[in-house]
PDB file of C-alpha atoms in Angstrom:
ATOM      1  CA  ASP V   1       0.361   0.109  -0.354  1.00 68.00           C
ATOM      2  CA  VAL V   2       0.771   3.873  -0.813  1.00 66.00           C
ATOM      3  CA  LYS V   3       1.947   5.110   2.347  1.00 91.00           C
ATOM      4  CA  VAL V   4       2.327   8.765   2.865  1.00 96.00           C
ATOM      5  CA  THR V   5       3.570   9.731   5.756  1.00 96.00           C
ATOM      6  CA  GLN V   6       3.293  14.324   8.115  1.00 96.00           C
ATOM      7  CA  SER V   7       5.829  14.758  10.441  1.00 91.00           C
ATOM      8  CA  SER V   8       2.920  15.961  12.999  1.00 93.00           C
ATOM      9  CA  ARG V   9      -0.927  15.265  13.482  1.00 94.00           C
ATOM     10  CA  TYR V  10      -1.336  18.577  15.349  1.00 96.00           C
ATOM     11  CA  LEU V  11       1.206  21.876  16.256  1.00 97.00           C
ATOM     12  CA  VAL V  12       0.652  24.606  18.359  1.00 98.00           C
ATOM     13  CA  LYS V  13       2.981  27.789  17.102  1.00 97.00           C
ATOM     14  CA  ARG V  14       3.213  31.056  17.878  1.00 98.00           C
ATOM     15  CA  THR V  15       2.898  34.370  15.559  1.00 98.00           C
ATOM     16  CA  GLY V  16       7.062  35.006  13.545  1.00 97.00           C
ATOM     17  CA  GLU V  17       8.006  30.931  14.699  1.00 97.00           C
ATOM     18  CA  LYS V  18       9.307  29.259  11.299  1.00 97.00           C
ATOM     19  CA  VAL V  19       7.482  26.394  10.855  1.00 97.00           C
ATOM     20  CA  PHE V  20       8.849  22.828   8.805  1.00 97.00           C
ATOM     21  CA  LEU V  21       6.189  20.286   8.200  1.00 98.00           C
ATOM     22  CA  GLU V  22       7.692  17.310   6.651  1.00 97.00           C
ATOM     23  CA  CYS V  23       6.397  14.791   4.236  1.00 98.00           C
ATOM     24  CA  VAL V  24       7.636  11.594   3.134  1.00 98.00           C
ATOM     25  CA  GLN V  25       5.678   9.089   0.476  1.00 97.00           C
ATOM     26  CA  ASP V  26       7.175   5.377  -0.264  1.00 95.00           C
ATOM     27  CA  MET V  27       6.368   4.393  -3.262  1.00 92.00           C
ATOM     28  CA  ASP V  28       8.727   6.335  -5.487  1.00 93.00           C
ATOM     29  CA  HIS V  29       6.090   8.915  -7.132  1.00 94.00           C
ATOM     30  CA  GLU V  30       6.932  11.938  -9.264  1.00 93.00           C
ATOM     31  CA  ASN V  31       4.419  14.271  -7.603  1.00 93.00           C
ATOM     32  CA  MET V  32       4.700  15.587  -3.800  1.00 95.00           C
ATOM     33  CA  PHE V  33       2.047  18.276  -3.048  1.00 96.00           C
ATOM     34  CA  TRP V  34       1.212  20.475  -0.059  1.00 97.00           C
ATOM     35  CA  TYR V  35      -2.229  21.371  -0.136  1.00 96.00           C
ATOM     36  CA  ARG V  36      -3.745  23.709   2.434  1.00 96.00           C
ATOM     37  CA  GLN V  37      -7.629  23.044   4.624  1.00 95.00           C
ATOM     38  CA  ASP V  38      -9.779  25.903   5.827  1.00 94.00           C
ATOM     39  CA  PRO V  39     -13.824  25.355   6.595  1.00 89.00           C
ATOM     40  CA  GLY V  40     -15.929  26.830   3.474  1.00 85.00           C
ATOM     41  CA  LEU V  41     -12.690  27.278   0.957  1.00 88.00           C
ATOM     42  CA  GLY V  42     -12.095  23.460   0.172  1.00 88.00           C
ATOM     43  CA  LEU V  43      -9.081  22.717  -0.705  1.00 92.00           C
ATOM     44  CA  ARG V  44      -6.386  25.060  -1.959  1.00 93.00           C
ATOM     45  CA  LEU V  45      -2.535  24.084  -3.318  1.00 94.00           C
ATOM     46  CA  ILE V  46       0.296  26.144  -1.993  1.00 96.00           C
ATOM     47  CA  TYR V  47       3.243  24.142  -4.368  1.00 96.00           C
ATOM     48  CA  PHE V  48       4.294  21.445  -6.052  1.00 95.00           C
ATOM     49  CA  SER V  49       7.044  19.513  -7.092  1.00 95.00           C
ATOM     50  CA  TYR V  50       8.000  16.823 -10.231  1.00 92.00           C
ATOM     51  CA  ASP V  51      10.832  15.771  -9.353  1.00 91.00           C
ATOM     52  CA  VAL V  52      13.803  16.067  -6.747  1.00 92.00           C
ATOM     53  CA  LYS V  53      15.201  19.983  -6.157  1.00 88.00           C
ATOM     54  CA  MET V  54      11.894  20.907  -8.533  1.00 91.00           C
ATOM     55  CA  LYS V  55       8.783  23.740  -7.920  1.00 94.00           C
ATOM     56  CA  GLU V  56       6.773  24.974  -9.025  1.00 93.00           C
ATOM     57  CA  LYS V  57       3.841  27.899  -7.051  1.00 94.00           C
ATOM     58  CA  GLY V  58       0.206  26.653  -6.650  1.00 92.00           C
ATOM     59  CA  ASP V  59      -2.855  28.679  -5.664  1.00 91.00           C
ATOM     60  CA  ILE V  60      -1.093  30.898  -2.862  1.00 95.00           C
ATOM     61  CA  PRO V  61       1.996  29.851  -2.165  1.00 97.00           C
ATOM     62  CA  GLU V  62       2.407  33.561  -0.431  1.00 97.00           C
ATOM     63  CA  GLY V  63       5.304  33.282   3.489  1.00 97.00           C
ATOM     64  CA  TYR V  64       5.790  29.276   2.079  1.00 98.00           C
ATOM     65  CA  SER V  65       7.949  28.177   1.073  1.00 97.00           C
ATOM     66  CA  VAL V  66       9.230  23.935   0.219  1.00 97.00           C
ATOM     67  CA  SER V  67      12.307  22.293  -0.042  1.00 97.00           C
ATOM     68  CA  ARG V  68      12.210  19.011  -2.613  1.00 97.00           C
ATOM     69  CA  GLU V  69      16.145  17.254  -1.381  1.00 95.00           C
ATOM     70  CA  LYS V  70      15.093  13.819  -1.739  1.00 96.00           C
ATOM     71  CA  LYS V  71      12.728  12.307  -3.997  1.00 96.00           C
ATOM     72  CA  GLU V  72      10.418  10.765  -1.110  1.00 97.00           C
ATOM     73  CA  ARG V  73      10.503  13.870   1.158  1.00 97.00           C
ATOM     74  CA  PHE V  74       8.768  16.985   0.487  1.00 97.00           C
ATOM     75  CA  SER V  75       8.583  19.578   3.108  1.00 97.00           C
ATOM     76  CA  LEU V  76       6.682  22.952   3.476  1.00 98.00           C
ATOM     77  CA  ILE V  77       8.049  25.806   5.085  1.00 98.00           C
ATOM     78  CA  LEU V  78       6.691  28.927   6.667  1.00 97.00           C
ATOM     79  CA  GLU V  79       9.287  31.001   7.197  1.00 95.00           C
ATOM     80  CA  SER V  80       7.267  33.310   9.236  1.00 97.00           C
ATOM     81  CA  ALA V  81       4.368  31.966  11.484  1.00 98.00           C
ATOM     82  CA  SER V  82       0.851  34.121  11.602  1.00 98.00           C
ATOM     83  CA  THR V  83      -1.851  33.853  13.236  1.00 98.00           C
ATOM     84  CA  ASN V  84      -4.219  33.329   9.458  1.00 97.00           C
ATOM     85  CA  GLN V  85      -2.273  30.543   8.517  1.00 98.00           C
ATOM     86  CA  THR V  86      -3.900  28.324  11.215  1.00 98.00           C
ATOM     87  CA  SER V  87      -5.139  25.251   9.423  1.00 97.00           C
ATOM     88  CA  MET V  88      -5.295  22.350   8.449  1.00 96.00           C
ATOM     89  CA  TYR V  89      -1.941  21.831   5.480  1.00 97.00           C
ATOM     90  CA  LEU V  90      -2.633  18.224   3.948  1.00 97.00           C
ATOM     91  CA  CYS V  91       0.394  16.434   1.749  1.00 97.00           C
ATOM     92  CA  ALA V  92      -0.312  13.926  -1.189  1.00 96.00           C
ATOM     93  CA  SER V  93       1.801  12.426  -3.941  1.00 95.00           C
ATOM     94  CA  SER V  94       0.883  10.638  -7.670  1.00 93.00           C
ATOM     95  CA  PRO V  95       2.932   8.830 -10.143  1.00 91.00           C
ATOM     96  CA  GLY V  96       2.710   9.904 -13.163  1.00 82.00           C
ATOM     97  CA  LEU V  97       1.207  12.236 -14.764  1.00 78.00           C
ATOM     98  CA  ALA V  98       0.600  15.245 -12.080  1.00 72.00           C
ATOM     99  CA  TYR V  99      -3.167  14.979 -12.845  1.00 78.00           C
ATOM    100  CA  ASN V 100      -3.451  11.134 -11.836  1.00 86.00           C
ATOM    101  CA  GLU V 101      -4.935   9.898  -9.281  1.00 91.00           C
ATOM    102  CA  GLN V 102      -4.064  11.851  -5.176  1.00 94.00           C
ATOM    103  CA  PHE V 103      -2.592   9.431  -2.294  1.00 94.00           C
ATOM    104  CA  PHE V 104      -2.731  11.672   0.987  1.00 96.00           C
ATOM    105  CA  GLY V 105      -1.174  11.959   3.508  1.00 96.00           C
ATOM    106  CA  PRO V 106      -3.755  11.852   7.383  1.00 95.00           C
ATOM    107  CA  GLY V 107      -2.796  16.103   7.776  1.00 96.00           C
ATOM    108  CA  THR V 108      -1.740  18.752   9.801  1.00 97.00           C
ATOM    109  CA  ARG V 109      -4.206  20.750  12.111  1.00 96.00           C
ATOM    110  CA  LEU V 110      -1.685  23.664  13.002  1.00 98.00           C
ATOM    111  CA  THR V 111      -2.672  26.278  14.864  1.00 98.00           C
ATOM    112  CA  VAL V 112      -0.652  29.832  15.217  1.00 98.00           C
ATOM    113  CA  LEU V 113      -1.011  31.969  18.146  1.00 97.00           C
TER     114      LEU V 113
ATOM    115  CA  SER B   1      -8.280  28.736 -11.118  1.00 49.00           C
ATOM    116  CA  GLN B   2     -10.556  25.797 -13.018  1.00 50.00           C
ATOM    117  CA  GLN B   3     -12.464  24.349 -10.989  1.00 67.00           C
ATOM    118  CA  GLY B   4     -15.123  22.043  -9.539  1.00 73.00           C
ATOM    119  CA  GLU B   5     -18.303  22.728  -7.660  1.00 83.00           C
ATOM    120  CA  GLU B   6     -19.838  20.435  -5.629  1.00 86.00           C
ATOM    121  CA  ASP B   7     -23.695  20.335  -5.023  1.00 88.00           C
ATOM    122  CA  PRO B   8     -25.448  20.622  -3.081  1.00 93.00           C
ATOM    123  CA  GLN B   9     -22.636  21.546  -0.047  1.00 93.00           C
ATOM    124  CA  ALA B  10     -24.841  18.824   2.565  1.00 95.00           C
ATOM    125  CA  LEU B  11     -27.105  16.177   2.533  1.00 96.00           C
ATOM    126  CA  SER B  12     -28.476  13.996   4.961  1.00 97.00           C
ATOM    127  CA  ILE B  13     -29.676  10.661   4.573  1.00 97.00           C
ATOM    128  CA  GLN B  14     -31.205   7.351   5.989  1.00 97.00           C
ATOM    129  CA  GLU B  15     -29.150   4.699   6.236  1.00 97.00           C
ATOM    130  CA  GLY B  16     -30.164   1.997   3.125  1.00 97.00           C
ATOM    131  CA  GLU B  17     -30.842   5.456   1.197  1.00 97.00           C
ATOM    132  CA  ASN B  18     -28.907   6.400  -2.159  1.00 98.00           C
ATOM    133  CA  ALA B  19     -26.718   9.673  -1.867  1.00 97.00           C
ATOM    134  CA  THR B  20     -26.416  11.474  -5.205  1.00 97.00           C
ATOM    135  CA  MET B  21     -24.317  14.321  -5.345  1.00 97.00           C
ATOM    136  CA  ASN B  22     -23.034  16.669  -8.325  1.00 96.00           C
ATOM    137  CA  CYS B  23     -20.205  18.518  -9.602  1.00 95.00           C
ATOM    138  CA  SER B  24     -19.136  21.094 -12.258  1.00 94.00           C
ATOM    139  CA  TYR B  25     -16.518  22.172 -13.763  1.00 92.00           C
ATOM    140  CA  LYS B  26     -15.528  25.334 -16.362  1.00 89.00           C
ATOM    141  CA  THR B  27     -13.066  23.868 -18.227  1.00 86.00           C
ATOM    142  CA  SER B  28     -12.120  21.057 -20.724  1.00 88.00           C
ATOM    143  CA  ILE B  29     -10.558  18.343 -18.197  1.00 89.00           C
ATOM    144  CA  ASN B  30      -8.530  15.218 -19.092  1.00 88.00           C
ATOM    145  CA  ASN B  31      -9.958  13.304 -16.476  1.00 91.00           C
ATOM    146  CA  LEU B  32     -12.716  14.161 -13.604  1.00 94.00           C
ATOM    147  CA  GLN B  33     -11.733  12.500  -9.901  1.00 95.00           C
ATOM    148  CA  TRP B  34     -13.379  11.547  -6.472  1.00 97.00           C
ATOM    149  CA  TYR B  35     -12.307  12.020  -2.676  1.00 97.00           C
ATOM    150  CA  ARG B  36     -13.091  10.912   0.105  1.00 97.00           C
ATOM    151  CA  GLN B  37     -12.854  12.448   3.979  1.00 96.00           C
ATOM    152  CA  ASN B  38     -13.449  10.852   7.384  1.00 93.00           C
ATOM    153  CA  SER B  39     -14.059  13.791   9.671  1.00 88.00           C
ATOM    154  CA  GLY B  40      -9.960  15.490  10.448  1.00 80.00           C
ATOM    155  CA  ARG B  41      -7.870  13.136   7.997  1.00 86.00           C
ATOM    156  CA  GLY B  42      -6.392  12.902   4.541  1.00 89.00           C
ATOM    157  CA  LEU B  43      -8.330  12.985   1.372  1.00 94.00           C
ATOM    158  CA  VAL B  44      -8.902   9.492   0.507  1.00 95.00           C
ATOM    159  CA  HIS B  45      -9.166   8.220  -3.477  1.00 96.00           C
ATOM    160  CA  LEU B  46     -12.187   6.938  -4.555  1.00 97.00           C
ATOM    161  CA  ILE B  47     -12.864   6.953  -8.428  1.00 96.00           C
ATOM    162  CA  LEU B  48     -11.889   8.331 -11.502  1.00 95.00           C
ATOM    163  CA  ILE B  49     -13.290   9.152 -15.200  1.00 95.00           C
ATOM    164  CA  ARG B  50     -11.879   9.728 -18.155  1.00 93.00           C
ATOM    165  CA  SER B  51     -13.067  12.256 -20.351  1.00 93.00           C
ATOM    166  CA  ASN B  52     -13.948   9.892 -22.916  1.00 95.00           C
ATOM    167  CA  GLU B  53     -15.981   7.404 -20.815  1.00 97.00           C
ATOM    168  CA  ARG B  54     -19.563   8.298 -19.172  1.00 97.00           C
ATOM    169  CA  GLU B  55     -19.683   6.223 -16.313  1.00 98.00           C
ATOM    170  CA  LYS B  56     -18.328   3.978 -14.519  1.00 97.00           C
ATOM    171  CA  HIS B  57     -18.617   1.989 -11.124  1.00 97.00           C
ATOM    172  CA  SER B  58     -17.008   0.437  -7.994  1.00 95.00           C
ATOM    173  CA  GLY B  59     -18.915  -1.757  -5.393  1.00 97.00           C
ATOM    174  CA  ARG B  60     -21.718   1.062  -4.663  1.00 97.00           C
ATOM    175  CA  LEU B  61     -20.214   3.733  -6.757  1.00 98.00           C
ATOM    176  CA  ARG B  62     -21.435   4.954  -9.703  1.00 98.00           C
ATOM    177  CA  VAL B  63     -20.000   8.449 -11.645  1.00 98.00           C
ATOM    178  CA  THR B  64     -21.377   9.613 -14.824  1.00 98.00           C
ATOM    179  CA  LEU B  65     -19.511  12.284 -16.723  1.00 97.00           C
ATOM    180  CA  ASP B  66     -21.495  14.412 -19.136  1.00 97.00           C
ATOM    181  CA  THR B  67     -18.466  16.520 -20.789  1.00 95.00           C
ATOM    182  CA  SER B  68     -21.661  19.039 -22.836  1.00 95.00           C
ATOM    183  CA  LYS B  69     -22.374  20.032 -19.930  1.00 95.00           C
ATOM    184  CA  LYS B  70     -19.338  20.318 -17.604  1.00 94.00           C
ATOM    185  CA  SER B  71     -20.418  18.075 -14.907  1.00 96.00           C
ATOM    186  CA  SER B  72     -20.351  14.698 -13.443  1.00 97.00           C
ATOM    187  CA  SER B  73     -22.160  13.138 -10.955  1.00 97.00           C
ATOM    188  CA  LEU B  74     -21.653  10.634  -7.738  1.00 98.00           C
ATOM    189  CA  LEU B  75     -24.415   7.965  -6.619  1.00 98.00           C
ATOM    190  CA  ILE B  76     -23.838   6.328  -3.593  1.00 98.00           C
ATOM    191  CA  THR B  77     -26.577   3.070  -3.656  1.00 98.00           C
ATOM    192  CA  ALA B  78     -27.677   0.957   0.166  1.00 97.00           C
ATOM    193  CA  SER B  79     -26.545   4.018   2.124  1.00 97.00           C
ATOM    194  CA  ARG B  80     -24.142   3.097   6.362  1.00 97.00           C
ATOM    195  CA  ALA B  81     -23.501   5.414   8.385  1.00 96.00           C
ATOM    196  CA  ALA B  82     -19.803   4.715   7.407  1.00 95.00           C
ATOM    197  CA  ASP B  83     -20.465   6.208   4.231  1.00 97.00           C
ATOM    198  CA  THR B  84     -20.633   9.663   6.510  1.00 97.00           C
ATOM    199  CA  ALA B  85     -17.709  11.695   5.003  1.00 97.00           C
ATOM    200  CA  SER B  86     -17.150  14.720   3.114  1.00 96.00           C
ATOM    201  CA  TYR B  87     -16.456  14.125  -1.102  1.00 97.00           C
ATOM    202  CA  PHE B  88     -14.366  15.905  -3.046  1.00 95.00           C
ATOM    203  CA  CYS B  89     -14.157  16.016  -7.218  1.00 95.00           C
ATOM    204  CA  ALA B  90     -11.575  17.019  -7.984  1.00 94.00           C
ATOM    205  CA  THR B  91     -10.172  18.429 -11.590  1.00 93.00           C
ATOM    206  CA  ASP B  92      -7.044  19.113 -14.219  1.00 87.00           C
ATOM    207  CA  ASN B  93      -6.075  22.446 -14.075  1.00 81.00           C
ATOM    208  CA  GLN B  94      -5.824  23.850 -17.858  1.00 75.00           C
ATOM    209  CA  ALA B  95      -2.180  22.478 -17.763  1.00 77.00           C
ATOM    210  CA  GLY B  96      -2.384  19.913 -16.496  1.00 77.00           C
ATOM    211  CA  THR B  97      -0.039  19.990 -13.681  1.00 79.00           C
ATOM    212  CA  ALA B  98      -2.472  19.593 -10.610  1.00 85.00           C
ATOM    213  CA  LEU B  99      -5.837  19.194  -9.970  1.00 89.00           C
ATOM    214  CA  ILE B 100      -8.224  21.740  -8.673  1.00 90.00           C
ATOM    215  CA  PHE B 101     -10.859  20.571  -5.756  1.00 91.00           C
ATOM    216  CA  GLY B 102     -14.070  21.591  -4.611  1.00 90.00           C
ATOM    217  CA  LYS B 103     -15.357  22.662  -2.464  1.00 91.00           C
ATOM    218  CA  GLY B 104     -17.457  18.947  -1.491  1.00 93.00           C
ATOM    219  CA  THR B 105     -20.602  17.647  -0.481  1.00 95.00           C
ATOM    220  CA  THR B 106     -20.720  16.835   3.063  1.00 95.00           C
ATOM    221  CA  LEU B 107     -22.545  13.101   3.414  1.00 97.00           C
ATOM    222  CA  SER B 108     -24.764  12.467   6.302  1.00 97.00           C
ATOM    223  CA  VAL B 109     -26.357   8.880   7.309  1.00 97.00           C
ATOM    224  CA  SER B 110     -28.066   8.190   9.917  1.00 96.00           C
ATOM    225  CA  SER B 111     -29.317   4.524  11.409  1.00 90.00           C
TER     226      SER B 111
END
């Protein structure tokens, strides 16, 4: 079974802190994605990556950066966390074409105080 | 950006009844997918229907796609309490580089 894991299920940080969210997949997928999910807004794409060291901006990249140094790992970085970044963060991976079936991690619920 | 829009936003039914939810989108697609999300968890892929397909079945799920109307429907037959979840449709963006998700339909099945 494909497994996508995220480093934390729940995370509480303070405004201004640098936050790292880690995502690891074990199926050698080329594509990895970071979304945030907010009530009434659905899932919104933050960043995605087709390959190691490659990244593309999604719909809402402001305030975020990403890193993909190894194929299996895709990190989301909040350089200076703000309260409006309180959200559920979901990581996903997919093989081959980017619009193939995506496999999701369990999500990280981040609260910024 | 192109986005699927689900309808209705919320649906409440009794166990054993069928549940139908709809998705509309704006531009041409390669495929359309449906996902389920149980409360507070990640999404799980249910079914993918390609643009040249009109209907697809998987267990108690039936998906239809009408590209002329740019719409899809997901039918869950003989629903169970365990089907209680949010359901999302997703379509590829125009560049084919990512999926765009709708805001979801929240299904509640009571016993």
